[in-house]
Short mmCIF file of C-alpha atoms and ligand atoms in Angstrom, two decimals:
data_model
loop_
_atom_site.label_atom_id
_atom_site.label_comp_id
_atom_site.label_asym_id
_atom_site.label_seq_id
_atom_site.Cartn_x
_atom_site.Cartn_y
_atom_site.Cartn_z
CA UNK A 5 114.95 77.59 136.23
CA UNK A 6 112.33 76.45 133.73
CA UNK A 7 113.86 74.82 130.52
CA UNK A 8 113.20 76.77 127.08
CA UNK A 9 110.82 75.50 125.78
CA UNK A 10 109.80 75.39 121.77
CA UNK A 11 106.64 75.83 120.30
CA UNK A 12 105.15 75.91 116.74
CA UNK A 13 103.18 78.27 114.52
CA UNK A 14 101.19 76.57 112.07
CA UNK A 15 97.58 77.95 112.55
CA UNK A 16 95.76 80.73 113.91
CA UNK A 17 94.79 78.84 116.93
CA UNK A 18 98.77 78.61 117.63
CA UNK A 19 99.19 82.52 118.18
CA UNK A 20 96.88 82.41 120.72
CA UNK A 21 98.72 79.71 122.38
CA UNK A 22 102.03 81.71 121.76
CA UNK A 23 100.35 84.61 123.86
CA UNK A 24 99.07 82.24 126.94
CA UNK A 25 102.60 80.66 126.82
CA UNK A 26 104.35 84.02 126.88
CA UNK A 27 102.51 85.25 129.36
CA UNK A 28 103.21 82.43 131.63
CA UNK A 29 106.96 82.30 131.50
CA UNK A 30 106.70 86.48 131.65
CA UNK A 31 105.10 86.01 135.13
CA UNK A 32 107.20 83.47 136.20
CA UNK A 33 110.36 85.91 135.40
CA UNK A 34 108.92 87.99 137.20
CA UNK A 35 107.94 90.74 134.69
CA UNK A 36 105.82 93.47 135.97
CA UNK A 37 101.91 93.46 134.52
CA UNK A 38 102.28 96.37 131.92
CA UNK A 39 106.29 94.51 130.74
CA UNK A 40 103.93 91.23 130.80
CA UNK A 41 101.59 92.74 128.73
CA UNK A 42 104.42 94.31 126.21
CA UNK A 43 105.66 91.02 125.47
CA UNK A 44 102.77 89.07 125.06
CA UNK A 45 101.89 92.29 122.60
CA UNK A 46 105.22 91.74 120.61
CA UNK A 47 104.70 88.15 121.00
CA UNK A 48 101.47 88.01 119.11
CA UNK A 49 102.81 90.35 116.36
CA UNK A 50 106.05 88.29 115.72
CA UNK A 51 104.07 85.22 115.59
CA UNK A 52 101.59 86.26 113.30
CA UNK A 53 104.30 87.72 110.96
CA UNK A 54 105.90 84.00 111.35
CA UNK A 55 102.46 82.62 109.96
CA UNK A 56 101.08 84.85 107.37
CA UNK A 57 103.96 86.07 105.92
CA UNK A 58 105.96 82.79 105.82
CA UNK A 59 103.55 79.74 106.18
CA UNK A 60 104.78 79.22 109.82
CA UNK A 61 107.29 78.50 112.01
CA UNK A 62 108.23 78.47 115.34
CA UNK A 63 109.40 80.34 118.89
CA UNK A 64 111.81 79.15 121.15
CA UNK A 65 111.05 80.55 125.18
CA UNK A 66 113.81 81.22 127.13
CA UNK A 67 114.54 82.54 130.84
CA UNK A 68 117.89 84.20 130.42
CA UNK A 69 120.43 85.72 133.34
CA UNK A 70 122.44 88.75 133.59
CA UNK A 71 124.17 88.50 136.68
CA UNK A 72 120.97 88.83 139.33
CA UNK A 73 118.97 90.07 136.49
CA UNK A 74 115.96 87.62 135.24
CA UNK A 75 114.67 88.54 131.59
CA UNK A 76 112.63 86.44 128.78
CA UNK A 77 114.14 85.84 125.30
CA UNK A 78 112.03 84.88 122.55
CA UNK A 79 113.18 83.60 119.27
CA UNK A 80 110.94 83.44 116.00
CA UNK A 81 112.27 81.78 113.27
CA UNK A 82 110.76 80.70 110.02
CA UNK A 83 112.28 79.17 106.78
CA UNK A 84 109.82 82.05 104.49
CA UNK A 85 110.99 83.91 102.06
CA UNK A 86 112.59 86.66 104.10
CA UNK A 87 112.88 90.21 104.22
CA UNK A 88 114.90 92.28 101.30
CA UNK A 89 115.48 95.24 102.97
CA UNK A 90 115.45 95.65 106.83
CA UNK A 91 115.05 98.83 107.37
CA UNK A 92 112.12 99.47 105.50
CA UNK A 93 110.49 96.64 107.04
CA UNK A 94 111.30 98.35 110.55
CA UNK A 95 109.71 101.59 109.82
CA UNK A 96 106.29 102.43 110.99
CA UNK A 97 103.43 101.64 108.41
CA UNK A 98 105.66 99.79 106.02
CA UNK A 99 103.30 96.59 104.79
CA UNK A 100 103.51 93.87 101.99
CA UNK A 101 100.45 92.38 103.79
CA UNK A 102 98.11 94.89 103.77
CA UNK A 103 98.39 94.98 108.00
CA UNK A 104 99.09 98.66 109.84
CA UNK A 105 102.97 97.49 109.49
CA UNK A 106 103.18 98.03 113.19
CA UNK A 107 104.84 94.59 113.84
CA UNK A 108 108.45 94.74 113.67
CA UNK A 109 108.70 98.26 114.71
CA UNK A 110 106.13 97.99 117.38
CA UNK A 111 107.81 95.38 118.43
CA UNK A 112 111.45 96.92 118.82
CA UNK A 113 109.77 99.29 120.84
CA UNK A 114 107.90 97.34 123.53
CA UNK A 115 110.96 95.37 124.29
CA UNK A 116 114.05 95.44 125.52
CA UNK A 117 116.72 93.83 122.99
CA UNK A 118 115.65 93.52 119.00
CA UNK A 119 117.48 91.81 116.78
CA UNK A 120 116.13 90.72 113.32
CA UNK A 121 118.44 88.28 111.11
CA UNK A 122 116.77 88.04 107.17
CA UNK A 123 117.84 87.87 103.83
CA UNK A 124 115.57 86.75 100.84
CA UNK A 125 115.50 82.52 100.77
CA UNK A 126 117.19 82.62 103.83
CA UNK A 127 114.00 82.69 106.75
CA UNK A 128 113.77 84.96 109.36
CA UNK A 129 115.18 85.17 112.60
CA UNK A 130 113.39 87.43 115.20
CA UNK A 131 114.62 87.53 118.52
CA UNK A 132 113.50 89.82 121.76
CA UNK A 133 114.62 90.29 125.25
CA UNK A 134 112.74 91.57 127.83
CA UNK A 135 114.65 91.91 131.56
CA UNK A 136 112.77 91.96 134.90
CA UNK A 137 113.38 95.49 136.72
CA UNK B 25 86.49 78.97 116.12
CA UNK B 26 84.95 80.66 118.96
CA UNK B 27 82.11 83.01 117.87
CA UNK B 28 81.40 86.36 120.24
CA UNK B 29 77.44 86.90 121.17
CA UNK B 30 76.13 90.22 119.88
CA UNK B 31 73.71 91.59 122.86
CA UNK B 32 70.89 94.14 122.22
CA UNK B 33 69.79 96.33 124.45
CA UNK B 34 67.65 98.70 123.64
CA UNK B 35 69.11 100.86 120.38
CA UNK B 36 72.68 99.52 121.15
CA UNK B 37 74.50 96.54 120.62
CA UNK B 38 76.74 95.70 122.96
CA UNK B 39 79.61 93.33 122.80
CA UNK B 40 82.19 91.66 125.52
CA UNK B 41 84.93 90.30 124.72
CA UNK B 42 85.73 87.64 127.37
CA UNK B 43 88.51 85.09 125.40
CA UNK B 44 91.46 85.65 123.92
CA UNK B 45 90.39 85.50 120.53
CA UNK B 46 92.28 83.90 117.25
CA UNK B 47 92.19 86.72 114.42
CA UNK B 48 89.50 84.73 112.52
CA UNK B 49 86.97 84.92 115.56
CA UNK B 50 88.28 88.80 115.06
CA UNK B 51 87.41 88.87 111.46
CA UNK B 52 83.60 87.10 112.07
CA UNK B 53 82.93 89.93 115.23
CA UNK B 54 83.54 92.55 112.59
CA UNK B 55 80.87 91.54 110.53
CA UNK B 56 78.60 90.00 112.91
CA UNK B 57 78.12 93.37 113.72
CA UNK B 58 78.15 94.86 110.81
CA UNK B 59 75.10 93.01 109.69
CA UNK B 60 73.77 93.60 113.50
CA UNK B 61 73.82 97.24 113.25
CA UNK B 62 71.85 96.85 110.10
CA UNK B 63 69.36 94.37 111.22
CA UNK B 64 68.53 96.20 114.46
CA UNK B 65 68.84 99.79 113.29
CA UNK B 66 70.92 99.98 116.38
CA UNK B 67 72.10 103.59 116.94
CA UNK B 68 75.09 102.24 118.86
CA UNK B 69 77.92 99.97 119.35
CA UNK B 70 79.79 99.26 122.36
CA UNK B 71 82.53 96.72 122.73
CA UNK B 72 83.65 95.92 126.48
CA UNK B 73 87.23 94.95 126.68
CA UNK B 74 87.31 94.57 130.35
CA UNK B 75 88.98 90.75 130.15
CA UNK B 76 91.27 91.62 126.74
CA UNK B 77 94.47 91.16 128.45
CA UNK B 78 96.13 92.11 125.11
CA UNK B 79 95.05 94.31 122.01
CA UNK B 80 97.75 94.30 119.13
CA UNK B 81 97.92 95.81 116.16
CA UNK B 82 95.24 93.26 114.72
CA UNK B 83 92.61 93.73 117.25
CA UNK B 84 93.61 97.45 117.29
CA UNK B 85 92.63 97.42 113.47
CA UNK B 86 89.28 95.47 114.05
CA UNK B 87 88.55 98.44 116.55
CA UNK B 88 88.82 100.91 114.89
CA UNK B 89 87.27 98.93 111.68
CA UNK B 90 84.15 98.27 113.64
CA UNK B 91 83.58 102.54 114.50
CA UNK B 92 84.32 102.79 111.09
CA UNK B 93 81.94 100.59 109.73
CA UNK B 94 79.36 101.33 112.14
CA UNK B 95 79.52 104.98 111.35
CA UNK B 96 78.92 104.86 107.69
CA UNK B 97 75.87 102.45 108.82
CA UNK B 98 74.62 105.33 111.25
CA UNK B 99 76.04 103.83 114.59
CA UNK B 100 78.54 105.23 117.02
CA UNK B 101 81.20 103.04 118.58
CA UNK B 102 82.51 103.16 122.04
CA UNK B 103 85.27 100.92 123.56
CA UNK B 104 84.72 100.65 126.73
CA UNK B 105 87.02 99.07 129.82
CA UNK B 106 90.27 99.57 128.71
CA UNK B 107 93.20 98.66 131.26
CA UNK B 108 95.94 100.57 132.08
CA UNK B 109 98.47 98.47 131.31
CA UNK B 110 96.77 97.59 127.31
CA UNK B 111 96.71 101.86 127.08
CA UNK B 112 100.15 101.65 127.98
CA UNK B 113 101.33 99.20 125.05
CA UNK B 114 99.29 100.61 122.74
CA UNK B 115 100.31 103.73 122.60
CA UNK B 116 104.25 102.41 122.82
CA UNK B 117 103.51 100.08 120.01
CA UNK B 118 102.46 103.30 118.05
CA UNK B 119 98.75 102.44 117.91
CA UNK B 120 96.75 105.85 118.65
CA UNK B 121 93.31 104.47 117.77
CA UNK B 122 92.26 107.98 116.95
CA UNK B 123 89.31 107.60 115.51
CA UNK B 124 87.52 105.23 118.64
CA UNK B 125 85.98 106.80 121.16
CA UNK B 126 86.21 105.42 124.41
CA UNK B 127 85.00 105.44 127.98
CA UNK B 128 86.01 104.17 131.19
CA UNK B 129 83.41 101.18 131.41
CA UNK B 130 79.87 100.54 130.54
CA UNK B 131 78.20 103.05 132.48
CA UNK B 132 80.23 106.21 131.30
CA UNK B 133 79.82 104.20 127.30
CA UNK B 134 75.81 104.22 127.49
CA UNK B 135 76.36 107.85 128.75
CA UNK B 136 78.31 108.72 125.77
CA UNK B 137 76.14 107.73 123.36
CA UNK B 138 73.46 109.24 125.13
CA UNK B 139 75.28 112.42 124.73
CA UNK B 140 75.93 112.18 121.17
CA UNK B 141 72.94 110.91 120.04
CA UNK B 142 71.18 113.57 122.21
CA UNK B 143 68.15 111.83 123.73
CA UNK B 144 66.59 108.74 123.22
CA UNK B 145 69.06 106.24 122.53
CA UNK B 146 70.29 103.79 125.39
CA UNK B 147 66.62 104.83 127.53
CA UNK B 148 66.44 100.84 127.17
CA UNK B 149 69.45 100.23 128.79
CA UNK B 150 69.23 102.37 131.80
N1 ADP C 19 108.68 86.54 109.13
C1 ADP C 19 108.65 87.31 108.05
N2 ADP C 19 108.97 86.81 106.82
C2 ADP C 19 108.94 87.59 105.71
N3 ADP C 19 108.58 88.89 105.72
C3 ADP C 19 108.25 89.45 106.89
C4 ADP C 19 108.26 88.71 108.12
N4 ADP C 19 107.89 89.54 109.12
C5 ADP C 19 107.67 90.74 108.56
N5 ADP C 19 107.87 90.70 107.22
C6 ADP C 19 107.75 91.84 106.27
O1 ADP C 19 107.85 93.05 107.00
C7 ADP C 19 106.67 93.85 106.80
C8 ADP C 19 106.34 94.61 108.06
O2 ADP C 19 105.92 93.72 109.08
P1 ADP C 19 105.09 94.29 110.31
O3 ADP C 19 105.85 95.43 110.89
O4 ADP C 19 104.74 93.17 111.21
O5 ADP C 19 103.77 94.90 109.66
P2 ADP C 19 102.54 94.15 108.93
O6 ADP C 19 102.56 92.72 109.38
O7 ADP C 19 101.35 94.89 109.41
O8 ADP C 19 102.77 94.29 107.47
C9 ADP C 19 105.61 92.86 106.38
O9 ADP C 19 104.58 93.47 105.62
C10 ADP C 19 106.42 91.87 105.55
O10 ADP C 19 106.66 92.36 104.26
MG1 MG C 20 102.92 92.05 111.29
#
């Protein structure tokens, strides 16, 4: 099994290289091409969230097990300013950042497991599962 | 920051999209052919996303900000060579992209245009 590996978000040229790791460790678990695709989709949108709406931060990779099963867990996590209310930022078309506030909610959908941690000064804590079928 | 080349071919423009592309290269595109359409007097735009293995909701934007663009210039804007599996996360990610037309690849986009325009446009690029 591949160890997790971290990467940061500092710079536009870093999403990119978000997307081309993702999509590596998503073939290597064994993800069919349209879950590849989904993840490297949600991918891109959590890490751009990470840079624009909180200066940067990071994603951890991870190949995780359940029983047989193979999935890939990604974990975003910035120190920003964080998110006051959750659920608004979860609904469809909600922006602060003038974007089509897709993200978070695309994001829940494309994937498997969604769980965002936030609270104003406290960062943000995305993380996503997808699991090989 | 990679820049994409704007082709011309007869009254359209065309554009392929062969990197994966940071959003600022996204941002340039957009007006790069903005100013294009305006230069040329090109009746047409059409962007090929054969090799976009991805299109989120920032690309997705830049799509559909391009037909808009390009229509209030007097230029009609087909995405062309969409894959399957892009379509498919897309539309799950809740992107619609109603107002871009699209066609299967370049042959059925020149078509198109042809079509809307009526007559002349795209002769060139037969
Ligand atoms: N990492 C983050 N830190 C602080 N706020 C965030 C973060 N991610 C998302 N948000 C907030 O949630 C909103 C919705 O995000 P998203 O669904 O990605 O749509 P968009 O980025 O288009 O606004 C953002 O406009 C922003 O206010
Ligand atoms: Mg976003």
């Amino acid at each position: 099994m591949t160890a997790p590996a971290e990467l940061p978000i500092h710079g536009n040229s870093d999403i990119v290289l978000v997307r081309q790791r993702v999509r590596t460790a998503a073939v290597e678990v064994g993800l069919s091409l349209v879950d590849q695709t989904k993840v490297v989709t949600a991918a891109s949108e959590l890490a751009r969230n990470a840079l624009v709406y909180a200066g940067g931060g990071q994603v951890r990779i991870e190949v995780v097990h359940n029983g047989v099963r193979r999935g890939l867990r990604l974990a975003f996590s910035d120190d920003g300013p964080g998110i006051p209310d959750l659920d608004q930022a979860l609904t469809d078309g909600w922006t602060t950042g003038g974007g089509l506030g897709l993200g978070l909610s695309g994001s829940r959908r494309l994937m498997d497991e969604f769980e965002l941690k936030s609270a104003p000064g406290e960062g943000t804590l995305v993380t996503v599962t997808k699991w090989a079928r | 920051m990679d820049r994409v080349p704007v082709l011309k071919l007869g009254d359209i423009l065309i554009v392929s999209i062969q990197i994966d592309l940071q959003d600022q290269s996204v941002l340039a595109l957009q007006e790069d052919l903005a100013n294009k359409v305006v230069e040329t007097g090109a009746r047409g735009v059409i962007i090929d996303i054969t090799a976009v293995e991805i299109v989120d909701s920032f690309i997705g934007r830049m799509l559909a900000t391009i037909a808009a663009i390009s229509r209030m210039l007097d230029a009609e804007t087909v995405v062309v060579g969409m894959r399957p599996a892009v379509a498919i996360t897309l539309v799950e990610l809740g992107l619609s992209l109603g107002g871009v037309r699209t066609a299967l690849n370049l042959e059925k986009g020149v078509a198109l245009l042809n079509h809307i325009d009526g007559s002349e446009i795209a002769t060139a690029a037969r």
